[in-house]
PDB file of C-alpha atoms in Angstrom:
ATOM      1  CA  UNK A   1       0.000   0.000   0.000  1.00 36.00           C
ATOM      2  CA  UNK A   2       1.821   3.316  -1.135  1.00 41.00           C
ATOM      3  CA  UNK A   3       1.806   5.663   2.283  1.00 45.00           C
ATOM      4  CA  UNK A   4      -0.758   8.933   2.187  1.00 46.00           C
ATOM      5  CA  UNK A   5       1.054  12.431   2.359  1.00 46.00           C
ATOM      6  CA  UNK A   6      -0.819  12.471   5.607  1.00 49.00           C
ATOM      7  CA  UNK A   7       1.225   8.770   6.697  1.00 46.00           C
ATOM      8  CA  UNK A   8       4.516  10.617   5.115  1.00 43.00           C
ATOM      9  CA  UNK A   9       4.281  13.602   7.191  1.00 49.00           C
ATOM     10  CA  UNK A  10       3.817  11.647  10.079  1.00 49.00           C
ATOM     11  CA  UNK A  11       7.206   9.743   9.310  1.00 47.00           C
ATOM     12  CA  UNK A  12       8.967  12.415   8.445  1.00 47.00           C
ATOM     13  CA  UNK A  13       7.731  14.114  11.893  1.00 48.00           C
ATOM     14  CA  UNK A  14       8.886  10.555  13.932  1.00 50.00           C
ATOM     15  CA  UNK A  15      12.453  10.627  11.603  1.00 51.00           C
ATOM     16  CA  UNK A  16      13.320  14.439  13.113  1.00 51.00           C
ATOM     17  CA  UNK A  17      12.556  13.130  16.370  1.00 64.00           C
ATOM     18  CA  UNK A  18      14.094  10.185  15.826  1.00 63.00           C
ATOM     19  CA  UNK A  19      17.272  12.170  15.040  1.00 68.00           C
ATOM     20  CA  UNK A  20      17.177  13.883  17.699  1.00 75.00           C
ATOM     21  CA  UNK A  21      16.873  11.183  20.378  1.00 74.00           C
ATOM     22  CA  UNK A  22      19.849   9.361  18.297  1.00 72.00           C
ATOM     23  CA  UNK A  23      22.028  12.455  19.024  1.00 76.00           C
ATOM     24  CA  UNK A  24      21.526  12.437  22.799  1.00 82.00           C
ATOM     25  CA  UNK A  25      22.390   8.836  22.762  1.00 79.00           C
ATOM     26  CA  UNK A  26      25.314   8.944  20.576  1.00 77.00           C
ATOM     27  CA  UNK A  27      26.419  12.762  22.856  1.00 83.00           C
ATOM     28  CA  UNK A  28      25.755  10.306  26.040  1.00 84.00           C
ATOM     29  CA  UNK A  29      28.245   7.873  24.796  1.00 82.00           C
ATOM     30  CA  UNK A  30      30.844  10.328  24.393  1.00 84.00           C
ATOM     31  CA  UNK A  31      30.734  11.333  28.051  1.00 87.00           C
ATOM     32  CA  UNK A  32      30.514   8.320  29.407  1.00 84.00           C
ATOM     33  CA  UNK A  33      33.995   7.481  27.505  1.00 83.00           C
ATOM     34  CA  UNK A  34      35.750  10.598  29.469  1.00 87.00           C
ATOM     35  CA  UNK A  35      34.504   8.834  32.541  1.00 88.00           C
ATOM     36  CA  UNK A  36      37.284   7.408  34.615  1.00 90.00           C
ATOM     37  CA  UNK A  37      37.503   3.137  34.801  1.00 88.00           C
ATOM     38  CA  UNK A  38      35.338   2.838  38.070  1.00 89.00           C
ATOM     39  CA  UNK A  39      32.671   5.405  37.035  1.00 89.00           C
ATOM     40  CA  UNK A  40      32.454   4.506  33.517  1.00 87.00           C
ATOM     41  CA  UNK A  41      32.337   0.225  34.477  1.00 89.00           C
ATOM     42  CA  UNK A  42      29.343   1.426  37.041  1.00 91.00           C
ATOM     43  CA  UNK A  43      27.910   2.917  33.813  1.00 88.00           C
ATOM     44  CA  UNK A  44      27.986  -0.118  31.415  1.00 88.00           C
ATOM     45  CA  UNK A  45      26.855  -1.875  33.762  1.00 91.00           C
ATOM     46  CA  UNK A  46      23.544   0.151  34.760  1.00 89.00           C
ATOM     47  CA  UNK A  47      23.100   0.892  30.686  1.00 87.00           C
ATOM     48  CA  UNK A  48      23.795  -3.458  30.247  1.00 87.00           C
ATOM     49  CA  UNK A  49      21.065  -4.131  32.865  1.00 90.00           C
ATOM     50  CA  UNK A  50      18.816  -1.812  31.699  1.00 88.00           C
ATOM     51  CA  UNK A  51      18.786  -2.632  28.088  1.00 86.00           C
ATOM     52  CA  UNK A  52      18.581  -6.749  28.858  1.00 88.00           C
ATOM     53  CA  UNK A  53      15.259  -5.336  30.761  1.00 90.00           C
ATOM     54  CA  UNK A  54      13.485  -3.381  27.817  1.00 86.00           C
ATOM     55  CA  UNK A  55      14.630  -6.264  25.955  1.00 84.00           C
ATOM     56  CA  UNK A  56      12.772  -8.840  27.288  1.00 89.00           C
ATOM     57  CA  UNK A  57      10.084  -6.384  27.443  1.00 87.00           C
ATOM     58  CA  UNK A  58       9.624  -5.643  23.802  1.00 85.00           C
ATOM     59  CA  UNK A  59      10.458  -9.658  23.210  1.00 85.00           C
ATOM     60  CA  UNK A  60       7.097 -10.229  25.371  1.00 87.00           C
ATOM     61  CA  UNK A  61       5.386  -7.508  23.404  1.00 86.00           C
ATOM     62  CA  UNK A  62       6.471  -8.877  20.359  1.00 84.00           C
ATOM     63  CA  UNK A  63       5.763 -12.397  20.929  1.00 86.00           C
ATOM     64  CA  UNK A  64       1.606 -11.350  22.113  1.00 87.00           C
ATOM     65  CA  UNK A  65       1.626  -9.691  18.647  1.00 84.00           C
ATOM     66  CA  UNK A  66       2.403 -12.325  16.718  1.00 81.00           C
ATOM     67  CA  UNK A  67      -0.170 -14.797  18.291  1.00 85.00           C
ATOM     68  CA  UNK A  68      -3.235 -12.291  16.871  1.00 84.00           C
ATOM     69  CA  UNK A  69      -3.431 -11.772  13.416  1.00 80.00           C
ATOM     70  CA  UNK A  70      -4.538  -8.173  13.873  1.00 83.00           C
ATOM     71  CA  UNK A  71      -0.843  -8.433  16.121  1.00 84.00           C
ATOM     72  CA  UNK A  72       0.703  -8.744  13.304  1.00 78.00           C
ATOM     73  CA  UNK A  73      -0.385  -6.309  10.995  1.00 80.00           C
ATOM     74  CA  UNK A  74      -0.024  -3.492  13.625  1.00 83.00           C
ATOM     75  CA  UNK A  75       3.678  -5.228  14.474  1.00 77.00           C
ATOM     76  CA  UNK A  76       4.353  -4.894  10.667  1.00 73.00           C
ATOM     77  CA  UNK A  77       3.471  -1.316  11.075  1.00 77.00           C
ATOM     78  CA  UNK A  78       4.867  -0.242  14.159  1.00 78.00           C
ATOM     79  CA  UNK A  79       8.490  -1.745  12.999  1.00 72.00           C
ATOM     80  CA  UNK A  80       7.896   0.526   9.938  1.00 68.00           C
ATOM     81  CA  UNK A  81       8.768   3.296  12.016  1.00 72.00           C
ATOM     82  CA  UNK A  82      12.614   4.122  12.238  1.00 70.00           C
ATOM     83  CA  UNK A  83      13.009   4.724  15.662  1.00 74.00           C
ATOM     84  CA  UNK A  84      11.298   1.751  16.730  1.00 79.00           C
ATOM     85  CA  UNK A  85      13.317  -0.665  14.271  1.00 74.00           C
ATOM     86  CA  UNK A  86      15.963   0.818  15.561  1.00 74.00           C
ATOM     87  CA  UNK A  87      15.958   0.345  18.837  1.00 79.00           C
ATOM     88  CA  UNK A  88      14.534  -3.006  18.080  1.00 80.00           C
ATOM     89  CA  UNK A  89      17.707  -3.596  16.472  1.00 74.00           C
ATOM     90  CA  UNK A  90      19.826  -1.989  19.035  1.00 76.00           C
ATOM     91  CA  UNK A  91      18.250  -4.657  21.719  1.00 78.00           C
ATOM     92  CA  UNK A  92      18.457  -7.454  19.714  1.00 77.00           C
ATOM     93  CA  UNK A  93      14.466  -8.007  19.591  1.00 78.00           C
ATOM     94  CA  UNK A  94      14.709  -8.012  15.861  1.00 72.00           C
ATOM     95  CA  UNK A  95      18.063  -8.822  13.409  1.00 69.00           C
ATOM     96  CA  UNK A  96      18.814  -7.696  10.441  1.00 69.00           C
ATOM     97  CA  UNK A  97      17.976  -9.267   7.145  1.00 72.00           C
ATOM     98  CA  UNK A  98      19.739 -12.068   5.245  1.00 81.00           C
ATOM     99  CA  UNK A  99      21.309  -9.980   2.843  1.00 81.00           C
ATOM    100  CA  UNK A 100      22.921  -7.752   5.628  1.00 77.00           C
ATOM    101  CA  UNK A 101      24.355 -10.366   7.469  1.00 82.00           C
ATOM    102  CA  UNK A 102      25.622 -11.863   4.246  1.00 87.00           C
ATOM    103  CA  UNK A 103      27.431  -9.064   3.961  1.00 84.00           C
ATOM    104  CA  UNK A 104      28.723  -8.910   7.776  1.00 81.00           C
ATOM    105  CA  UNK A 105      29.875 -12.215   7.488  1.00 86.00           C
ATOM    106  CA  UNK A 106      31.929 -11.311   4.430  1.00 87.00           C
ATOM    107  CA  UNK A 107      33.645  -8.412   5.707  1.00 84.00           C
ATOM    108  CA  UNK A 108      35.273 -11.513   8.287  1.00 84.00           C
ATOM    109  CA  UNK A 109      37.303 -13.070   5.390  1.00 84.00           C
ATOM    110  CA  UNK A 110      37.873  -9.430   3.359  1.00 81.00           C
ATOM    111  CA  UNK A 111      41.404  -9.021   5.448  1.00 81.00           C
ATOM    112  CA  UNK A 112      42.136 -12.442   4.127  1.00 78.00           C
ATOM    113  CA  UNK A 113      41.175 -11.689   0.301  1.00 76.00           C
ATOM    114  CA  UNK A 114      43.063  -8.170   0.345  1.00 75.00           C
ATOM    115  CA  UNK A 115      46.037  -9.394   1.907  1.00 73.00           C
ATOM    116  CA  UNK A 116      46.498 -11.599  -0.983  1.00 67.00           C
ATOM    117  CA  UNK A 117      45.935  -8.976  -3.450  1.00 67.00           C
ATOM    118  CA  UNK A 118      42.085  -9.525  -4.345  1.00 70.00           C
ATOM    119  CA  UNK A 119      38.778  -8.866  -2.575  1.00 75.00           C
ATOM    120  CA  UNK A 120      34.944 -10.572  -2.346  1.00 81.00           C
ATOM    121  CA  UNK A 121      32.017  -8.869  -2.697  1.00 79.00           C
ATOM    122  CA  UNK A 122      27.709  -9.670  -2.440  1.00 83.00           C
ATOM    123  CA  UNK A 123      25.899 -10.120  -5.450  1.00 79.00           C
ATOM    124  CA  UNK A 124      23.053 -10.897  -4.143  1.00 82.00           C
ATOM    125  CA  UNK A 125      20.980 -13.096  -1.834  1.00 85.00           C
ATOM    126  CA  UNK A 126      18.247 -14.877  -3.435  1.00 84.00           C
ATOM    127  CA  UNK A 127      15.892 -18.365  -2.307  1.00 83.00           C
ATOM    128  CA  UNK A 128      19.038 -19.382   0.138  1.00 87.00           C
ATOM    129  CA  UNK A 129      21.842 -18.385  -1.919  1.00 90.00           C
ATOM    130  CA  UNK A 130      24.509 -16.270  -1.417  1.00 89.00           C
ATOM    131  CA  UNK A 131      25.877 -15.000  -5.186  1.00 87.00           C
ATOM    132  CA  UNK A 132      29.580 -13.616  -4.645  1.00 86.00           C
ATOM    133  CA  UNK A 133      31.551 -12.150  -6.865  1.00 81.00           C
ATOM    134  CA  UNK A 134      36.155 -12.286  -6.326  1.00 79.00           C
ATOM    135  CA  UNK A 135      38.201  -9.589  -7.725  1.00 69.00           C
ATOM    136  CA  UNK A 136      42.067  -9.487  -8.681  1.00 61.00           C
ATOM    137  CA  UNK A 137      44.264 -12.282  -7.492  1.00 55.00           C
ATOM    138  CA  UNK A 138      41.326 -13.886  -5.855  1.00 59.00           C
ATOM    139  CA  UNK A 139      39.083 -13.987  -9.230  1.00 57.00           C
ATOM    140  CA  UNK A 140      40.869 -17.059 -10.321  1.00 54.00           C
ATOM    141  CA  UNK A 141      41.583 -21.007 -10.010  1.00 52.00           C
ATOM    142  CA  UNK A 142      44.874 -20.530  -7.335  1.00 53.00           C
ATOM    143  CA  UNK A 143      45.272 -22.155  -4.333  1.00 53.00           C
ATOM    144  CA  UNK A 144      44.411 -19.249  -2.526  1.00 57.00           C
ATOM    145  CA  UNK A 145      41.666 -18.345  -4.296  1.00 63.00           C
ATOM    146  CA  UNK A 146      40.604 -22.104  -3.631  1.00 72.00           C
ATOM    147  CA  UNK A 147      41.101 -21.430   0.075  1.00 74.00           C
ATOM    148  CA  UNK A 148      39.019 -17.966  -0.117  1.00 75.00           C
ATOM    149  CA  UNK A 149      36.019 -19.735  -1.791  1.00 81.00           C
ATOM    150  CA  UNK A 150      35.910 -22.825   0.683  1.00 84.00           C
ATOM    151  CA  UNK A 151      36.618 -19.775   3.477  1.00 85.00           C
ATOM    152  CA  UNK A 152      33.871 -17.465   2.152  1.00 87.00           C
ATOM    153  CA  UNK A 153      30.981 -20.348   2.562  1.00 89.00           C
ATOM    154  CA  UNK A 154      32.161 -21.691   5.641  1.00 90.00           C
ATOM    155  CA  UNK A 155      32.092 -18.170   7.397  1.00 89.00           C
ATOM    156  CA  UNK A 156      28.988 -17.484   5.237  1.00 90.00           C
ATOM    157  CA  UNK A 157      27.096 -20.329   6.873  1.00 90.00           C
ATOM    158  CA  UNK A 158      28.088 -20.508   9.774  1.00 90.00           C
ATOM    159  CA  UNK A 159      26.968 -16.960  10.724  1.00 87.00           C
ATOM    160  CA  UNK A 160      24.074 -17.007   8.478  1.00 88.00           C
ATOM    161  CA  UNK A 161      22.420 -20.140   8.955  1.00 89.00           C
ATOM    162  CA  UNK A 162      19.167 -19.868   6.644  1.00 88.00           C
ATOM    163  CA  UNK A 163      21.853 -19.757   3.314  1.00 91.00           C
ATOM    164  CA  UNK A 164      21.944 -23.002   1.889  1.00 91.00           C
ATOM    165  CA  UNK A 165      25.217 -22.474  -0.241  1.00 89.00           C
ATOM    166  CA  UNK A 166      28.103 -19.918  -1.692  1.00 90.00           C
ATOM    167  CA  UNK A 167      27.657 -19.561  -5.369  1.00 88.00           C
ATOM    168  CA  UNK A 168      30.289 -17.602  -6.894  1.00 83.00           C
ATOM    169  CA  UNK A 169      29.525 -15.063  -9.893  1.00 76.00           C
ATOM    170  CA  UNK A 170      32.233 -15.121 -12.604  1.00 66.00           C
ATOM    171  CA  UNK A 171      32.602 -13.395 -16.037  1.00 47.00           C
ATOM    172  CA  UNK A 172      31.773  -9.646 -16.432  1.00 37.00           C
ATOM    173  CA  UNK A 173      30.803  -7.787 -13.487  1.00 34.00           C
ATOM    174  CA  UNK A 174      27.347  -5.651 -13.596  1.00 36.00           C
ATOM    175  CA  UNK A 175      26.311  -2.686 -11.336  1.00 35.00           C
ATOM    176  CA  UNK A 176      27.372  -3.122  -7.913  1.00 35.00           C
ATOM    177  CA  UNK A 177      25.342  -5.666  -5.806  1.00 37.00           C
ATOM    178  CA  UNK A 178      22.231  -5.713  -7.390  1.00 40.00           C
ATOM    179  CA  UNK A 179      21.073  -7.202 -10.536  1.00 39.00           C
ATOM    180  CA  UNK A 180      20.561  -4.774 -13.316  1.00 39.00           C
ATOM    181  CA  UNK A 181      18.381  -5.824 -16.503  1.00 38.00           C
ATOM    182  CA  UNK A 182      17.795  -2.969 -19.341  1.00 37.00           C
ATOM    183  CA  UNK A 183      14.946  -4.038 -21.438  1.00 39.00           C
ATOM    184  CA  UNK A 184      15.079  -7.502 -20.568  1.00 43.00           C
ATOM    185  CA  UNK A 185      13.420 -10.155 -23.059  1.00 48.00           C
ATOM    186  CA  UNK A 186      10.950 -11.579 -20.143  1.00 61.00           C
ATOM    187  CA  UNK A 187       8.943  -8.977 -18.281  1.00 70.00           C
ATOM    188  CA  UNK A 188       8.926  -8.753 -14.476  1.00 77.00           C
ATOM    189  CA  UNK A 189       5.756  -9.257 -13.326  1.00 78.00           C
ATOM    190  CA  UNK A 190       3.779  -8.957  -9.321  1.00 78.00           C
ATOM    191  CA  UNK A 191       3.261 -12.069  -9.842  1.00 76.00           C
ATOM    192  CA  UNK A 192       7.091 -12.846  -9.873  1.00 76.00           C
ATOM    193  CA  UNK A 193       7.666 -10.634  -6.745  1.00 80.00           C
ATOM    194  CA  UNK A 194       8.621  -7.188  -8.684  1.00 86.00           C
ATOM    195  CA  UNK A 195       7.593  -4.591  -7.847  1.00 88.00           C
ATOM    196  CA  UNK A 196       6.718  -1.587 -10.669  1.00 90.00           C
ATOM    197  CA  UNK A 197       8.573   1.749 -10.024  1.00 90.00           C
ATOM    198  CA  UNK A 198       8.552   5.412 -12.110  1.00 91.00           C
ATOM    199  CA  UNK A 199      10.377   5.461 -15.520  1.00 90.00           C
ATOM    200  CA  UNK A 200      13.669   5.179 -14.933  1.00 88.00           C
ATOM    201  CA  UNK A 201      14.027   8.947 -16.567  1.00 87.00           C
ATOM    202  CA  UNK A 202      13.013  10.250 -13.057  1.00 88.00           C
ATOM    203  CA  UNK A 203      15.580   8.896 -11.069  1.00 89.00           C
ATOM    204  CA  UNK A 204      18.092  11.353 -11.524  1.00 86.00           C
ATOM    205  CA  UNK A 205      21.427  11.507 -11.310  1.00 84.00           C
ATOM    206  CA  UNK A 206      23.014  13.049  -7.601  1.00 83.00           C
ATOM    207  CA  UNK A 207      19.466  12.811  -6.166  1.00 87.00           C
ATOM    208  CA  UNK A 208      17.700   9.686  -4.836  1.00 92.00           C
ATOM    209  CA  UNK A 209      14.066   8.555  -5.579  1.00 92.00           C
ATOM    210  CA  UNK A 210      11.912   7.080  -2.615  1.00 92.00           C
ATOM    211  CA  UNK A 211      10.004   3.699  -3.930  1.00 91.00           C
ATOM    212  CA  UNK A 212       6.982   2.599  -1.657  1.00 87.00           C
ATOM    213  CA  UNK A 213       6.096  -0.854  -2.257  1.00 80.00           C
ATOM    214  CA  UNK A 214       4.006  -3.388  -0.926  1.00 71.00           C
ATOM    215  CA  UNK A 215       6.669  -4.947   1.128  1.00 66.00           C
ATOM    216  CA  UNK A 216       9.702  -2.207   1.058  1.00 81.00           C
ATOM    217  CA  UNK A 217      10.642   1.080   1.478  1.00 88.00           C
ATOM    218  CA  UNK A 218      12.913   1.490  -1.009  1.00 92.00           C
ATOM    219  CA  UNK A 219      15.752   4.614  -2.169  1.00 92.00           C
ATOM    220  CA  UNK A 220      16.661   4.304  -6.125  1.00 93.00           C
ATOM    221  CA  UNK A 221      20.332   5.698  -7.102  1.00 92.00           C
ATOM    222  CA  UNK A 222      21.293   6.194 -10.499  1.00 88.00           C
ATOM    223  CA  UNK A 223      25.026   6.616 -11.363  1.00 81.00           C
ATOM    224  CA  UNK A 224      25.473   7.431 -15.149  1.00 77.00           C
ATOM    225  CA  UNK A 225      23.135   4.631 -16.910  1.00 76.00           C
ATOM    226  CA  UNK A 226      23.023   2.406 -14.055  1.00 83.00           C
ATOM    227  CA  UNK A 227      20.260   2.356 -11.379  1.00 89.00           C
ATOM    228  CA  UNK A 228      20.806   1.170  -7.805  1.00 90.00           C
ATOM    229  CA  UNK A 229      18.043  -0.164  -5.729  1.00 90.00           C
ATOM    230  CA  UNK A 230      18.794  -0.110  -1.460  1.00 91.00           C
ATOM    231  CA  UNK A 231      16.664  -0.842   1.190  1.00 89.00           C
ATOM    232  CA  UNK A 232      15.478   2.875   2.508  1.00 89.00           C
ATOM    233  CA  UNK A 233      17.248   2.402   5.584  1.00 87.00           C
ATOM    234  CA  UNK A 234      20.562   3.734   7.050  1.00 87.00           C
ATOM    235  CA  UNK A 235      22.480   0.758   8.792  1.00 81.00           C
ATOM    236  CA  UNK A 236      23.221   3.056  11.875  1.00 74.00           C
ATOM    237  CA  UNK A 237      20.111   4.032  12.577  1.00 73.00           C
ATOM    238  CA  UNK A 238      17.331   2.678  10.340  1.00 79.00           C
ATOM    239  CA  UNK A 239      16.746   6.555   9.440  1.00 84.00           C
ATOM    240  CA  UNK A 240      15.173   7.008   5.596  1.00 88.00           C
ATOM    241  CA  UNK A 241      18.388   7.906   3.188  1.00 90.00           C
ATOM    242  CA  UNK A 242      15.912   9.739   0.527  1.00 89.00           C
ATOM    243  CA  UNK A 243      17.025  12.550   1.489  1.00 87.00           C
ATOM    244  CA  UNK A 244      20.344  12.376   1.203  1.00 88.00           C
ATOM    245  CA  UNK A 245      23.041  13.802  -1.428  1.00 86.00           C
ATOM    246  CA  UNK A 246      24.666  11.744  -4.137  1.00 88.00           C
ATOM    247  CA  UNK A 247      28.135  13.115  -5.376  1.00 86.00           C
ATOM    248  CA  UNK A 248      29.927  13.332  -8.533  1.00 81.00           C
ATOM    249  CA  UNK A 249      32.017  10.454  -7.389  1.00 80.00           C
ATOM    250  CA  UNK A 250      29.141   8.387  -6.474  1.00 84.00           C
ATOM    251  CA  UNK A 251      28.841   8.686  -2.796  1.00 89.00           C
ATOM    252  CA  UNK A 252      25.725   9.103  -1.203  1.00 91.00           C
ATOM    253  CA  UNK A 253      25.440  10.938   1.985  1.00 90.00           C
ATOM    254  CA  UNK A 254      22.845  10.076   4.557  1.00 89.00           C
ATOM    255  CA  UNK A 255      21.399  13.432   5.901  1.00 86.00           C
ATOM    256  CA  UNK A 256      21.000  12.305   9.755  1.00 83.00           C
ATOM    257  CA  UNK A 257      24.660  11.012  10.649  1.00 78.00           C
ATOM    258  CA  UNK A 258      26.794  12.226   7.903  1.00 82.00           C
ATOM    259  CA  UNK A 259      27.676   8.120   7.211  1.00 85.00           C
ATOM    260  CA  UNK A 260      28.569   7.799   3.108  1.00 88.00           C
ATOM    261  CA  UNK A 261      28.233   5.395   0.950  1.00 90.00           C
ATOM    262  CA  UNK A 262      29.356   3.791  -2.046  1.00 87.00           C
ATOM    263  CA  UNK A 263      26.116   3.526  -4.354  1.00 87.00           C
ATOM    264  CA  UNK A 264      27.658   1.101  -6.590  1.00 83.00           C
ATOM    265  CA  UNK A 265      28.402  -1.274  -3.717  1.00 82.00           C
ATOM    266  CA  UNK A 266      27.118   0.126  -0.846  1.00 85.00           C
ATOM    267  CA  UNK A 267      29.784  -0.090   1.035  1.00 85.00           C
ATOM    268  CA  UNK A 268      30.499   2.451   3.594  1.00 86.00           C
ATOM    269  CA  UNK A 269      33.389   4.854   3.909  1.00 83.00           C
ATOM    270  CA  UNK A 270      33.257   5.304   7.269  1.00 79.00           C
ATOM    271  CA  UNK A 271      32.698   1.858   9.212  1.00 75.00           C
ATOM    272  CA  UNK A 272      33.867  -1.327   7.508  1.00 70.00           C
ATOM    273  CA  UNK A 273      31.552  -3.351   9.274  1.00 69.00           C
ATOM    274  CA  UNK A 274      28.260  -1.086   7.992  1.00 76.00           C
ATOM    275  CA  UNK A 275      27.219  -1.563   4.560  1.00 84.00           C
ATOM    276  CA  UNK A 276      23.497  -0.633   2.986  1.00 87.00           C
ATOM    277  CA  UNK A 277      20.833  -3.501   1.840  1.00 84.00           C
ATOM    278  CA  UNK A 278      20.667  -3.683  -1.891  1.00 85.00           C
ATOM    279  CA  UNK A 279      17.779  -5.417  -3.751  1.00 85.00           C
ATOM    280  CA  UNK A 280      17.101  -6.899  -7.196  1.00 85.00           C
ATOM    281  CA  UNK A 281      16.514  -4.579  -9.994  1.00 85.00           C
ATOM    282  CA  UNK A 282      15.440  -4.227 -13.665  1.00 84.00           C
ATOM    283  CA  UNK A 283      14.228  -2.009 -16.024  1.00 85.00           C
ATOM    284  CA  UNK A 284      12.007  -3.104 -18.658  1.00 83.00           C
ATOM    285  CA  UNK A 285      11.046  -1.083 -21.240  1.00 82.00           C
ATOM    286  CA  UNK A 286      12.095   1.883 -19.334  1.00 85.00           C
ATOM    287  CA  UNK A 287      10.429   1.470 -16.242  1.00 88.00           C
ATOM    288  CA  UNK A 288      12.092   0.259 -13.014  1.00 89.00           C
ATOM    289  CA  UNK A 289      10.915  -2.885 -11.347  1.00 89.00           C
ATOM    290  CA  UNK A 290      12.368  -3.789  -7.901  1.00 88.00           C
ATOM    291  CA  UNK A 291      12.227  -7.217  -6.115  1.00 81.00           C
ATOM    292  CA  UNK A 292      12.001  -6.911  -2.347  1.00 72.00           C
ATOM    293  CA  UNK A 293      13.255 -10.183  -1.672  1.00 59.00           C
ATOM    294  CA  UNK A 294      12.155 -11.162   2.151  1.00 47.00           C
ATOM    295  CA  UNK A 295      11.268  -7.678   3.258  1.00 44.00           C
ATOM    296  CA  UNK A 296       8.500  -6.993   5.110  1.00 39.00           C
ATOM    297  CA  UNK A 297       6.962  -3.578   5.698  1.00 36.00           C
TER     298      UNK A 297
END
C-alpha cells in the first residue's frame, strides 16, 4: 500500500525526532567514555542491565503480537517506524535481514582476500543463496583463491544459517550488488515478486528517488546509466536515506549522521563493518521494477 502524504508527514515528523533522540544517545556515549575506569564500568553496567530489561520487554510484546493476526499487521506497522526498528535492532528483539548479514559475514574473510591482493564482494541473496563475486588475485583457479572460496561459505554459513550455499559469480561484473536488466526479453511481473517503479528517466542523477512498495521502502540511485536499488534504511540508525546527497564520485550521503556510501556497492566509507541492503533490480522497457526479496513492511 503506497503511504498517504498524511502517513509521510507523520514519518517524516517521527524521523526528526528520531534524530534527535539518536544524538543524545550517541552525545551520552561520548561522556561516558571521558569517565574514569570505576565510574564509567558502574555505567555499562547500569546501561547493560537496563537494556537486557526493555529487551525482554519488547520480546514479550512482540511475541503477544504475533499470536493475533490483527498483532501482526499493527507489528508490521509499528516496525515501519525508524526509531522503533531501531531500537529493536539496538536490543536485539529483531536482526537484520539475510542480505545484511551476508554481507557482515563477508567483511570476516575481506582481510584475508586483500592481503592476498584480491577482494569478495555480495551479489546478491536470493531463495538461500549467497551470489559472490572475487576480484584481482582472488578472481581465479589458485590455491588461494581455492582457500578464499571454501573460506567465504564456511564463514557465510556458519553466521548465516538460513543460506543453503556460496555460489560464486564469474565473467563480467554488472552494477554493484544488485542485478541490473535494461529491457530484458521476459517482463517482471507482481506475480514474480517485482515490484513496478517510475520510468527510470526520473531517477536522476546526484538525487535519490523514494520507492513505496508493498513490502519495502525502497531509495533508487542512479550513477550514469546504471540504477541502484537499497533498502530505505541507514544501517546506523534505520533513518530514511531519501534525502540524502549523491556526489559526482558516487557517494551518497545520509542526511541524519553524515555516514557515506558507495552507491555502486554500498559499502560504507566510514565503518567497515556497515554496509546498505541492496535489492534486485530491472528495467524493462524503461520502467524500473524492484524485487524486495524477504522484506516486510
Amino acid at each position: 500500500m503506497i503511504a498517504s502524504q498524511d502517513q509521510l508527514g507523520a514519518q517524516a515528523a517521527s524521523s526528526a525526532s528520531a534524530t534527535t533522540l539518536a544524538r543524545e544517545v550517541d552525545d551520552a556515549k561520548r561522556e561516558a567514555v571521558k569517565l574514569d575506569d570505576g565510574a564509567r564500568a558502574i555505567v555499562e553496567r547500569y546501561t547493560g542491565a537496563l537494556e537486557k530489561f526493555h529487551a525482554e520487554a519488547w520480546r514479550a510484546v512482540v511475541r503477544g503480537l504475533r499470536a493475533d493476526a490483527r498483532g501482526k499487521e499493527l507489528l508490521l506497522e509499528l516496525v515501519d517506524e525508524p526509531v522503533v526498528y531501531a531500537a529493536l535492532l539496538a536490543l536485539g528483539v529483531v536482526r537484520p535481514d539475510v542480505t545484511t548479514r551476508v554481507a557482515q559475514a563477508l567483511e570476516h574473510v575481506k582481510p584475508y582476500a586483500r592481503s592476498h591482493g584480491g577482494d569478495v564482494e555480495l551479489v546478491r541473496v536470493e531463495e538461500g543463496v549467497a551470489y559472490v563475486r572475487f576480484h584481482g588475485a582472488c578472481n581465479g583457479c589458485s590455491m588461494s583463491a581455492q582457500t578464499l572460496a571454501e573460506g567465504v561459505e564456511k564463514e557465510v554459513r556458519a553466521r548465516v544459517p538460513e543460506i543453503l550455499r556460496v555460489e560464486q559469480v564469474k565473467g563480467q561484473a554488472v552494477a554493484g550488488l544488485v542485478m541490473l536488466t535494461v529491457n530484458a526479453s521476459e517482463a517482471p511481473s507482481a506475480s514474480k515478486g517485482w515490484s513496478r517503479g517510475p520510468e527510470a528517466t526520473v531517477v536522476e542523477e546526484g538525487r535519490p528517488t523514494r520507492m513505496l512498495t508493498d513490502g519495502c521502502d525502497v531509495v533508487l540511485v542512479r550513477q550514469g546509466e546504471r540504477i541502484y536499488a537499497y533498502r530505505n534504511a541507514c544501517p546506523h540508525q534505520g533513518m530514511p536515506l531519501d534525502e540524502g546527497v549523491v556526489n559526482a564520485q558516487g557517494v551518497l550521503t545520509c542526511p541524519w549522521h553524515g555516514l557515506e556510501f558507495e552507491v555502486c556497492t554500498g559499502e560504507c566509507r566510514n565503518e567497515a563493518s556497515v554496509q546498505l541492503d541492496p535489492l534486485p533490480l530491472k528495467v524493462h522497457e524503461g520502467v524500473v521494477w524492484v524485487r524486495a526479496v524477504g522484506a516486510t513492511r
